[in-house]
Short mmCIF file of C-alpha atoms in Angstrom, two decimals:
data_model
loop_
_atom_site.label_atom_id
_atom_site.label_comp_id
_atom_site.label_asym_id
_atom_site.label_seq_id
_atom_site.Cartn_x
_atom_site.Cartn_y
_atom_site.Cartn_z
CA MET R 1 149.32 145.45 136.04
CA LEU R 2 145.93 144.93 134.39
CA ILE R 3 143.50 142.32 135.74
CA GLN R 4 140.79 141.17 133.34
CA PHE R 5 137.82 139.11 134.46
CA PHE R 6 135.38 137.41 132.08
CA ARG R 7 132.58 137.24 134.60
CA ASN R 8 129.90 135.58 132.52
CA LYS R 9 131.83 132.28 132.55
CA CYS R 10 132.52 132.33 136.32
CA ILE R 11 131.08 129.28 138.11
CA GLY R 12 131.37 130.75 141.59
CA CYS R 13 133.83 128.20 142.94
CA ASN R 14 135.34 130.66 145.46
CA TYR R 15 138.97 129.66 144.88
CA CYS R 16 140.15 133.14 143.84
CA VAL R 17 138.65 134.54 147.04
CA GLU R 18 140.65 132.03 149.06
CA VAL R 19 143.96 133.23 147.64
CA ALA R 20 143.26 136.95 147.02
CA PRO R 21 140.37 138.02 149.25
CA GLU R 22 141.16 141.71 149.01
CA ARG R 23 140.64 141.75 145.26
CA TRP R 24 137.97 139.05 144.84
CA GLN R 25 134.64 138.62 146.63
CA MET R 26 131.66 136.38 146.13
CA SER R 27 128.35 137.95 145.21
CA LYS R 28 125.31 136.56 146.95
CA ARG R 29 123.24 138.18 144.24
CA ASP R 30 124.19 135.71 141.53
CA GLY R 31 126.76 133.39 143.13
CA LYS R 32 129.56 134.61 140.85
CA CYS R 33 132.73 136.38 141.84
CA VAL R 34 133.23 140.14 141.86
CA LEU R 35 136.48 141.83 140.88
CA VAL R 36 136.67 144.48 143.56
CA GLY R 37 137.01 147.92 141.96
CA GLY R 38 136.68 146.45 138.47
CA LYS R 39 135.02 148.46 135.73
CA LYS R 40 132.85 146.79 133.09
CA LYS R 41 134.20 146.97 129.57
CA GLY R 42 132.33 144.96 126.96
CA ASN R 43 131.87 141.43 128.25
CA MET R 44 134.60 141.70 130.89
CA TYR R 45 135.59 143.58 134.01
CA GLN R 46 139.03 145.09 134.39
CA ILE R 47 141.17 147.11 136.77
CA LYS R 48 144.75 148.39 136.87
CA VAL R 49 146.51 147.59 140.14
CA GLY R 50 150.02 147.89 141.51
CA GLU R 51 152.69 145.23 141.03
CA HIS R 52 152.46 144.40 144.75
CA GLU R 53 149.20 142.62 143.94
CA ARG R 54 150.72 140.46 141.22
CA TYR R 55 151.60 137.40 143.29
CA VAL R 56 148.18 136.75 144.85
CA ASN R 57 146.31 137.52 141.64
CA GLU R 58 148.57 135.20 139.68
CA GLN R 59 147.54 132.56 142.18
CA ALA R 60 143.90 133.50 141.66
CA ALA R 61 144.29 133.17 137.88
CA ASN R 62 146.06 129.84 138.27
CA VAL R 63 143.46 128.25 140.53
CA CYS R 64 140.49 129.41 138.46
CA PRO R 65 139.06 126.21 136.92
CA VAL R 66 137.38 128.02 134.06
CA ASN R 67 140.27 130.39 133.18
CA VAL R 68 138.28 133.59 133.37
CA ILE R 69 141.01 135.66 135.06
CA ARG R 70 143.78 137.19 132.90
CA LEU R 71 146.73 139.31 133.96
CA ASP R 72 148.70 141.67 131.71
CA MET F 1 108.56 93.57 136.38
CA THR F 2 107.71 97.20 135.83
CA ASP F 3 104.68 97.99 133.66
CA SER F 4 106.08 101.26 132.32
CA VAL F 5 109.50 102.78 132.07
CA GLU F 6 110.76 106.31 131.56
CA ILE F 7 113.78 106.87 129.31
CA MET F 8 115.60 109.99 130.52
CA ALA F 9 117.96 111.56 127.99
CA PRO F 10 120.77 114.06 128.50
CA ALA F 11 120.50 117.51 126.93
CA GLY F 12 123.69 119.54 126.99
CA ASP F 13 122.56 122.05 124.38
CA TRP F 14 119.68 122.83 122.05
CA ALA F 15 120.76 120.37 119.34
CA SER F 16 120.99 117.54 121.88
CA LEU F 17 117.65 118.49 123.36
CA ARG F 18 116.04 118.32 119.91
CA ALA F 19 117.79 115.02 119.23
CA ALA F 20 116.41 113.59 122.48
CA LEU F 21 112.91 114.66 121.52
CA GLN F 22 113.30 113.24 118.01
CA ALA F 23 114.36 109.95 119.54
CA GLY F 24 111.25 109.80 121.73
CA SER F 25 112.74 110.37 125.16
CA ASP F 26 110.18 110.45 127.96
CA SER F 27 112.17 113.03 129.86
CA VAL F 28 115.29 115.15 129.51
CA TYR F 29 117.73 116.55 132.05
CA PHE F 30 119.92 119.60 131.67
CA GLY F 31 121.73 122.26 133.66
CA VAL F 32 121.97 126.02 133.65
CA GLU F 33 125.32 127.81 133.76
CA GLN F 34 126.08 127.36 137.44
CA LEU F 35 125.35 124.78 140.13
CA ASN F 36 125.20 121.77 137.85
CA MET F 37 127.79 119.03 137.44
CA ARG F 38 128.65 120.13 133.91
CA ALA F 39 129.05 123.83 134.75
CA ARG F 40 132.41 123.89 132.98
CA ALA F 41 130.92 122.76 129.68
CA THR F 42 131.02 125.45 127.04
CA ASN F 43 127.36 124.92 126.24
CA ASN F 44 124.83 125.20 128.99
CA PHE F 45 121.36 126.57 129.07
CA THR F 46 120.56 129.83 130.84
CA LEU F 47 117.69 130.69 133.16
CA ASP F 48 116.17 132.60 130.27
CA ASP F 49 116.00 129.37 128.23
CA LEU F 50 113.82 127.54 130.75
CA GLU F 51 110.55 128.88 129.44
CA GLU F 52 111.27 127.73 125.89
CA ILE F 53 112.56 124.34 127.08
CA SER F 54 109.42 123.83 129.11
CA PHE F 55 107.17 124.84 126.21
CA LEU F 56 109.01 122.77 123.63
CA CYS F 57 109.11 119.64 125.78
CA SER F 58 105.48 119.93 126.85
CA GLU F 59 104.56 119.86 123.15
CA HIS F 60 106.28 116.47 122.99
CA LYS F 61 104.84 115.39 126.36
CA THR F 62 108.40 115.07 127.60
CA LYS F 63 109.22 115.79 131.22
CA THR F 64 111.96 118.28 132.04
CA TYR F 65 114.44 118.00 134.88
CA LEU F 66 116.91 120.70 135.86
CA THR F 67 120.07 119.47 137.56
CA LEU F 68 121.02 121.46 140.65
CA ASN F 69 123.39 118.97 142.18
CA THR F 70 126.78 120.52 142.87
CA VAL F 71 128.34 121.21 146.24
CA LEU F 72 126.62 124.42 147.39
CA TYR F 73 128.34 127.15 149.38
CA ASP F 74 126.62 129.91 151.36
CA HIS F 75 127.13 132.37 148.55
CA ASP F 76 125.30 129.98 146.19
CA LEU F 77 122.10 129.85 148.21
CA PRO F 78 120.39 132.96 146.77
CA LEU F 79 121.10 131.74 143.24
CA MET F 80 119.93 128.24 144.11
CA LYS F 81 116.65 129.72 145.35
CA ARG F 82 116.30 131.91 142.28
CA ILE F 83 116.83 128.91 139.99
CA ILE F 84 114.17 126.92 141.84
CA ASP F 85 111.77 129.87 141.73
CA ARG F 86 112.33 130.07 137.98
CA VAL F 87 111.77 126.31 137.66
CA LYS F 88 108.42 126.79 139.34
CA GLU F 89 107.46 129.79 137.20
CA THR F 90 108.33 128.13 133.92
CA GLY F 91 106.74 124.75 134.63
CA ILE F 92 109.91 122.70 134.50
CA THR F 93 108.84 119.31 135.87
CA ALA F 94 111.39 118.85 138.66
CA ILE F 95 114.87 119.56 139.93
CA ILE F 96 117.51 116.90 140.46
CA ALA F 97 119.31 117.75 143.69
CA SER F 98 121.61 116.28 146.30
CA ASP F 99 122.29 119.14 148.71
CA GLN F 100 119.74 119.27 151.48
CA SER F 101 119.37 123.05 151.21
CA ALA F 102 118.16 122.74 147.62
CA ILE F 103 115.98 119.75 148.44
CA MET F 104 114.38 121.58 151.37
CA TYR F 105 113.81 124.85 149.52
CA ALA F 106 112.29 123.16 146.47
CA HIS F 107 110.05 121.05 148.68
CA LYS F 108 108.83 124.16 150.51
CA GLN F 109 108.06 125.86 147.21
CA GLY F 110 106.11 122.87 145.96
CA VAL F 111 108.67 122.10 143.26
CA GLU F 112 109.06 118.38 142.55
CA VAL F 113 112.43 117.01 143.68
CA HIS F 114 114.38 114.04 142.39
CA ILE F 115 117.32 112.89 144.45
CA SER F 116 120.57 112.90 142.50
CA THR F 117 123.06 110.06 142.48
CA GLN F 118 125.40 112.41 144.36
CA ALA F 119 123.25 111.72 147.45
CA ASN F 120 124.53 108.14 147.14
CA ILE F 121 121.32 106.34 148.05
CA SER F 122 122.31 102.76 148.67
CA ASN F 123 119.79 101.33 151.14
CA THR F 124 116.09 101.32 151.94
CA GLU F 125 116.29 103.56 154.97
CA MET F 126 117.89 106.30 152.90
CA VAL F 127 114.97 105.95 150.50
CA GLU F 128 112.59 106.31 153.42
CA PHE F 129 114.47 109.38 154.67
CA TYR F 130 114.36 111.15 151.32
CA SER F 131 110.73 110.12 150.71
CA HIS F 132 109.70 113.10 152.84
CA PHE F 133 110.96 115.31 150.02
CA ALA F 134 111.09 113.35 146.78
CA ASP F 135 109.02 111.02 144.61
CA VAL F 136 111.89 109.85 142.42
CA MET F 137 115.36 108.81 143.54
CA VAL F 138 118.33 107.66 141.53
CA MET F 139 120.27 104.90 143.22
CA ALA F 140 123.99 104.90 143.89
CA ARG F 141 125.80 103.58 140.84
CA GLU F 142 127.52 100.92 142.91
CA LEU F 143 124.46 98.80 143.65
CA SER F 144 123.92 95.37 142.14
CA LEU F 145 120.66 94.46 140.44
CA ASN F 146 119.73 92.28 143.40
CA GLN F 147 120.20 95.22 145.75
CA VAL F 148 118.14 97.48 143.47
CA GLU F 149 115.37 94.89 143.31
CA ASN F 150 115.38 94.54 147.08
CA ILE F 151 114.95 98.30 147.47
CA VAL F 152 112.10 98.39 144.93
CA ASN F 153 110.35 95.52 146.72
CA THR F 154 110.78 97.15 150.12
CA VAL F 155 109.30 100.40 148.80
CA LYS F 156 106.19 98.41 147.84
CA GLU F 157 106.05 96.27 150.99
CA ASN F 158 106.52 99.22 153.34
CA ASN F 159 104.38 101.51 151.20
CA ILE F 160 107.09 104.18 151.07
CA THR F 161 105.46 107.13 149.37
CA GLY F 162 106.77 110.51 148.29
CA PRO F 163 105.13 113.93 148.70
CA SER F 164 102.68 113.10 145.88
CA GLY F 165 101.30 110.20 147.91
CA LYS F 166 102.45 107.71 145.25
CA LEU F 167 105.06 105.01 145.79
CA VAL F 168 108.59 106.31 145.44
CA GLU F 169 109.97 105.59 141.95
CA ILE F 170 113.44 104.11 141.69
CA GLU F 171 115.75 105.35 138.96
CA ILE F 172 119.08 103.89 137.86
CA PHE F 173 121.79 104.72 135.36
CA ALA F 174 121.40 102.60 132.24
CA HIS F 175 124.06 103.86 129.86
CA GLY F 176 127.09 106.10 129.53
CA ALA F 177 130.22 107.22 131.26
CA LEU F 178 131.11 106.01 134.71
CA CYS F 179 133.95 107.37 136.79
CA MET F 180 135.93 105.71 139.51
CA ALA F 181 134.54 108.03 142.17
CA VAL F 182 131.80 106.99 144.57
CA SER F 183 128.52 108.06 142.95
CA GLY F 184 130.34 110.64 140.90
CA LYS F 185 131.82 112.45 143.88
CA CYS F 186 135.48 112.88 143.06
CA TYR F 187 138.36 115.04 144.25
CA MET F 188 140.96 114.00 141.71
CA SER F 189 140.43 116.98 139.45
CA LEU F 190 140.43 119.29 142.47
CA HIS F 191 143.66 117.78 143.80
CA THR F 192 145.53 118.07 140.56
CA TYR F 193 144.06 121.14 138.87
CA ASN F 194 142.18 122.95 141.61
CA SER F 195 139.17 122.30 139.46
CA SER F 196 136.43 120.70 141.50
CA ALA F 197 134.31 118.01 139.88
CA ASN F 198 131.82 118.59 142.63
CA ARG F 199 131.34 122.16 141.45
CA GLY F 200 130.82 120.99 137.88
CA ALA F 201 134.39 121.72 136.79
CA CYS F 202 135.78 118.20 136.33
CA LYS F 203 138.90 118.11 134.12
CA GLN F 204 138.45 114.35 133.65
CA ASN F 205 142.09 113.63 134.29
CA CYS F 206 141.13 110.13 135.41
CA ARG F 207 140.75 109.35 131.71
CA HIS F 208 144.49 109.42 131.09
CA ALA F 209 147.17 106.76 131.40
CA TYR F 210 149.11 106.74 134.68
CA ARG F 211 152.19 105.04 136.03
CA VAL F 212 152.51 103.88 139.62
CA THR F 213 155.87 104.70 141.24
CA ASN F 214 156.99 103.88 144.77
CA ASP F 215 159.46 105.74 147.04
CA GLU F 216 162.36 103.76 145.60
CA ASP F 217 161.48 105.07 142.16
CA GLU F 218 160.37 101.64 141.10
CA GLU F 219 157.75 102.01 138.47
CA LEU F 220 154.79 99.78 137.80
CA MET F 221 153.32 99.90 134.33
CA ILE F 222 149.67 98.98 134.41
CA ASP F 223 149.63 96.82 131.32
CA ASN F 224 148.40 99.60 129.06
CA GLU F 225 145.16 99.92 130.96
CA TYR F 226 143.74 103.27 131.97
CA ILE F 227 143.27 102.12 135.54
CA MET F 228 141.28 105.12 136.68
CA SER F 229 139.04 105.18 133.63
CA PRO F 230 136.24 102.63 133.62
CA LYS F 231 134.63 101.66 130.38
CA ASP F 232 131.17 103.08 129.71
CA LEU F 233 128.14 101.49 131.26
CA CYS F 234 125.90 99.59 128.84
CA THR F 235 122.88 97.62 130.01
CA ILE F 236 121.02 97.02 126.77
CA ASP F 237 121.93 93.33 126.60
CA PHE F 238 120.38 92.64 129.99
CA LEU F 239 117.67 95.28 129.96
CA ASP F 240 115.07 92.57 130.61
CA ARG F 241 116.78 91.83 133.92
CA ILE F 242 117.00 95.56 134.69
CA LEU F 243 113.29 96.09 134.18
CA ALA F 244 112.48 92.90 136.07
CA THR F 245 113.71 94.67 139.21
CA GLY F 246 110.81 97.12 138.96
CA VAL F 247 112.87 100.27 138.36
CA LYS F 248 110.79 103.02 136.77
CA VAL F 249 113.33 105.39 135.28
CA LEU F 250 116.41 104.69 133.16
CA LYS F 251 118.92 107.50 133.00
CA LEU F 252 121.25 107.89 130.01
CA GLU F 253 124.50 109.74 130.63
CA GLY F 254 126.08 112.22 128.23
CA ARG F 255 125.37 115.92 128.61
CA GLY F 256 128.84 116.59 127.26
CA ARG F 257 128.38 114.33 124.26
CA SER F 258 127.16 115.08 120.76
CA PRO F 259 123.59 115.29 119.45
CA GLU F 260 123.95 112.13 117.34
CA TYR F 261 125.12 110.27 120.47
CA VAL F 262 122.00 111.44 122.32
CA LYS F 263 119.73 110.45 119.43
CA THR F 264 121.21 107.00 118.90
CA VAL F 265 121.41 106.06 122.57
CA THR F 266 117.92 107.33 123.34
CA GLN F 267 116.44 105.53 120.32
CA CYS F 268 118.12 102.25 121.22
CA TYR F 269 117.01 102.27 124.85
CA LYS F 270 113.51 103.46 123.98
CA GLU F 271 113.09 100.63 121.48
CA ALA F 272 114.67 98.07 123.78
CA ALA F 273 112.61 99.04 126.82
CA GLN F 274 109.43 98.93 124.76
CA SER F 275 110.30 95.50 123.47
CA VAL F 276 110.87 94.23 127.01
CA LEU F 277 107.44 95.57 128.00
CA ASP F 278 105.88 94.00 124.87
CA GLY F 279 107.55 90.66 125.51
CA THR F 280 109.40 90.80 122.19
CA TYR F 281 112.91 91.44 123.56
CA THR F 282 115.44 88.90 122.32
CA ARG F 283 119.21 88.41 122.55
CA GLU F 284 119.51 88.95 118.79
CA LYS F 285 117.72 92.28 119.02
CA ALA F 286 119.88 93.29 121.97
CA LYS F 287 122.98 92.48 119.95
CA ALA F 288 121.77 94.70 117.12
CA TRP F 289 121.08 97.59 119.50
CA LYS F 290 124.52 97.19 121.02
CA THR F 291 126.09 97.38 117.58
CA ARG F 292 124.24 100.65 117.01
CA LEU F 293 125.42 101.96 120.38
CA GLU F 294 129.00 101.14 119.42
CA GLU F 295 128.69 103.53 116.48
CA VAL F 296 128.63 106.61 118.71
CA TYR F 297 131.09 107.88 121.32
CA ASN F 298 132.08 105.25 123.86
CA ARG F 299 135.10 104.05 125.79
CA GLY F 300 134.17 100.43 125.35
CA PHE F 301 131.31 98.86 127.29
CA TRP F 302 130.90 96.99 130.56
CA ASN F 303 127.99 96.06 132.79
CA GLY F 304 128.80 98.39 135.64
CA TYR F 305 128.24 96.89 139.08
CA TYR F 306 124.79 95.52 138.32
CA LEU F 307 125.80 91.92 137.73
CA GLY F 308 128.16 91.80 140.67
CA GLN F 309 131.58 91.99 139.02
CA ARG F 310 134.28 92.25 141.64
CA LEU F 311 136.50 94.52 139.57
CA GLY F 312 135.86 97.25 137.13
CA GLU F 313 136.77 96.92 133.50
CA TRP F 314 139.17 99.61 132.43
CA SER F 315 139.39 101.45 129.22
CA ASP F 316 142.48 100.51 127.22
CA GLN F 317 142.81 103.74 125.29
CA HIS F 318 142.17 107.44 125.55
CA GLY F 319 138.93 108.74 124.08
CA SER F 320 136.27 107.04 122.06
CA VAL F 321 136.23 103.61 120.45
CA ALA F 322 133.05 104.41 118.49
CA THR F 323 132.77 102.50 115.23
CA LYS F 324 131.57 105.59 113.37
CA GLN F 325 132.99 109.09 113.14
CA LYS F 326 131.72 112.38 111.83
CA THR F 327 133.76 114.71 109.67
CA PHE F 328 132.71 118.29 109.09
CA VAL F 329 132.01 118.98 105.41
CA GLY F 330 129.96 122.17 105.13
CA LYS F 331 127.08 124.33 106.17
CA VAL F 332 123.45 124.62 105.19
CA LEU F 333 122.73 127.94 103.46
CA HIS F 334 119.04 127.43 102.74
CA PHE F 335 116.27 124.87 102.80
CA TYR F 336 113.53 124.60 100.19
CA PRO F 337 110.58 122.93 101.95
CA GLU F 338 108.48 121.90 98.97
CA PRO F 339 111.08 119.72 97.21
CA GLU F 340 112.84 119.08 100.58
CA VAL F 341 116.15 120.25 99.21
CA ALA F 342 119.03 121.76 101.16
CA HIS F 343 121.45 124.29 99.69
CA ILE F 344 124.91 123.51 101.04
CA ARG F 345 128.26 125.28 100.95
CA ILE F 346 131.07 122.70 100.98
CA LYS F 347 133.86 123.96 103.21
CA THR F 348 136.36 121.25 103.98
CA LYS F 349 136.25 118.22 101.72
CA GLU F 350 134.41 116.68 98.82
CA LEU F 351 130.84 115.46 99.14
CA GLN F 352 129.92 112.54 96.90
CA LEU F 353 126.77 110.82 95.80
CA HIS F 354 125.81 107.98 98.20
CA ASP F 355 127.84 109.47 101.07
CA PRO F 356 126.23 108.80 104.46
CA ILE F 357 125.74 112.16 106.20
CA ILE F 358 124.24 113.78 109.25
CA ILE F 359 123.03 117.37 109.52
CA VAL F 360 123.10 118.84 113.02
CA GLY F 361 121.64 122.08 114.31
CA ASP F 362 120.17 123.70 117.41
CA THR F 363 116.62 123.57 116.08
CA THR F 364 117.11 120.72 113.62
CA GLY F 365 118.56 118.26 116.09
CA VAL F 366 120.04 115.42 114.04
CA VAL F 367 118.97 114.41 110.51
CA GLU F 368 120.66 111.27 109.25
CA THR F 369 120.51 110.36 105.57
CA THR F 370 122.46 109.37 102.46
CA VAL F 371 123.19 111.71 99.55
CA GLU F 372 120.74 110.31 96.98
CA SER F 373 120.86 113.23 94.59
CA LEU F 374 123.39 116.01 94.29
CA TRP F 375 123.20 119.07 92.08
CA VAL F 376 125.88 121.64 91.26
CA ASP F 377 125.01 124.73 89.15
CA ASP F 378 121.56 123.25 88.52
CA GLN F 379 123.12 120.15 86.96
CA PRO F 380 123.13 116.66 88.47
CA SER F 381 126.59 115.77 89.69
CA GLU F 382 128.49 112.88 91.22
CA HIS F 383 130.35 115.12 93.65
CA ALA F 384 130.85 118.65 94.96
CA GLY F 385 134.32 119.82 95.95
CA LYS F 386 135.65 122.22 98.55
CA GLY F 387 134.34 125.76 98.10
CA VAL F 388 131.45 124.65 95.89
CA GLU F 389 127.77 125.26 96.59
CA CYS F 390 125.42 122.38 95.89
CA THR F 391 121.91 121.18 96.61
CA ILE F 392 120.96 117.80 98.02
CA LYS F 393 117.71 116.09 98.85
CA VAL F 394 117.09 115.69 102.59
CA PRO F 395 114.32 113.77 104.37
CA ALA F 396 113.46 116.42 106.97
CA LYS F 397 113.59 120.15 107.51
CA VAL F 398 117.06 121.57 108.04
CA ARG F 399 118.03 125.18 108.63
CA PRO F 400 120.60 127.80 107.59
CA GLY F 401 123.69 127.47 109.75
CA ASP F 402 123.26 123.74 110.39
CA ASN F 403 126.44 121.72 110.04
CA LEU F 404 126.74 118.86 107.57
CA TYR F 405 129.06 115.96 108.45
CA LEU F 406 130.14 112.78 106.73
CA TRP F 407 129.00 109.92 108.97
CA GLU F 408 131.34 107.06 108.18
CA GLU F 409 132.86 103.92 109.58
CA ARG F 410 135.93 104.76 111.65
CA ASP F 411 139.24 103.79 110.05
#
């Protein structure tokens, strides 16, 4: 499963961290979220993870108020 | 009665900022991407824009206020401090804040602080409390004019001064959207969409129609009213009473609204406030200003809580009831300064002689005019159709990339 994160539009609300703390962390540097292990590609970050992470990251994508998390 | 009044306009993007300046606003307020109540808006300024905003507004002698008024979490604090540091470096006039961490840090750095409505200041002792940190405070939206006047008078009588040593200035909302939440603090969007209004991510779901159903599945229709969606605040027809309270700053809502909204609303309130100060304000004039305000986005008008209404007045439909609407027609390709002629590519529908139009752009702001002369292929013409390039006379400088709209009465 591929997780894509359009970080520039993140508003640092922390909700993704609440539901998937092992994959998402808040940065104190700029107050936005960090996709743990994500690699920058263009204007987004992405990482391939196992299907066992699907459920919590679907929750993270669903609770994101600015829709900057995509799963493929 | 106040002897001077500051008209504070919203600036959600560059075009709105220019429109506010064109309309003569005394100050503008705006947010950067995070930590402001319109963080979810597609257009927001960035920290890198602050220098240019400060420079541009200082040329117009317009004060600049950066909103930093969301709920702040621990992970936000370094960014909050960096924003305030940047405000100081770039000469932005003040921040508008509600969280004590931002208020305290800005105060320590010598950055002017205005207290946001989210702090819900509703009595004199709160004013006294915040006077240790701030010279300007916006009152809770729920106060009546009598209560506002009492606070202004008490500030004078008790000599409540801010960090500058001057009497604390009292600011109130004069125009624009109100929500049903106390001083804008609302959890409805968070409850239903996990999208916190208090983090700047309001989905505005209060603006929809709802049905009330009880446990027996009995349903109450609310007579076609949008019971969670108040009409927009409009105070222009009692602005003399507003200024009689001694308030110093009038805030206009609408960072999410269009540049022509910002220009019209700012112009109307600027003119009206000046006429109150000059002693030339009349009911007839107020009626004319209100008619102009009805032209741009609004959900219908009411007086807010200022005149002591017991109940709110609810919007009876979704979206705007503005009497005018804009329709995209085409784009500016070039501007010839000497003859003041714009070269336009028509993209969507026909443009005709005598059409009322507005041209909107980031640097242009809003130029409103009527098509007095129209040329196609170097020949005078009555109209220019879709796909055609034409030239028209315009009264002010416009720029390549600006959008041209028809500006007509709504059907």
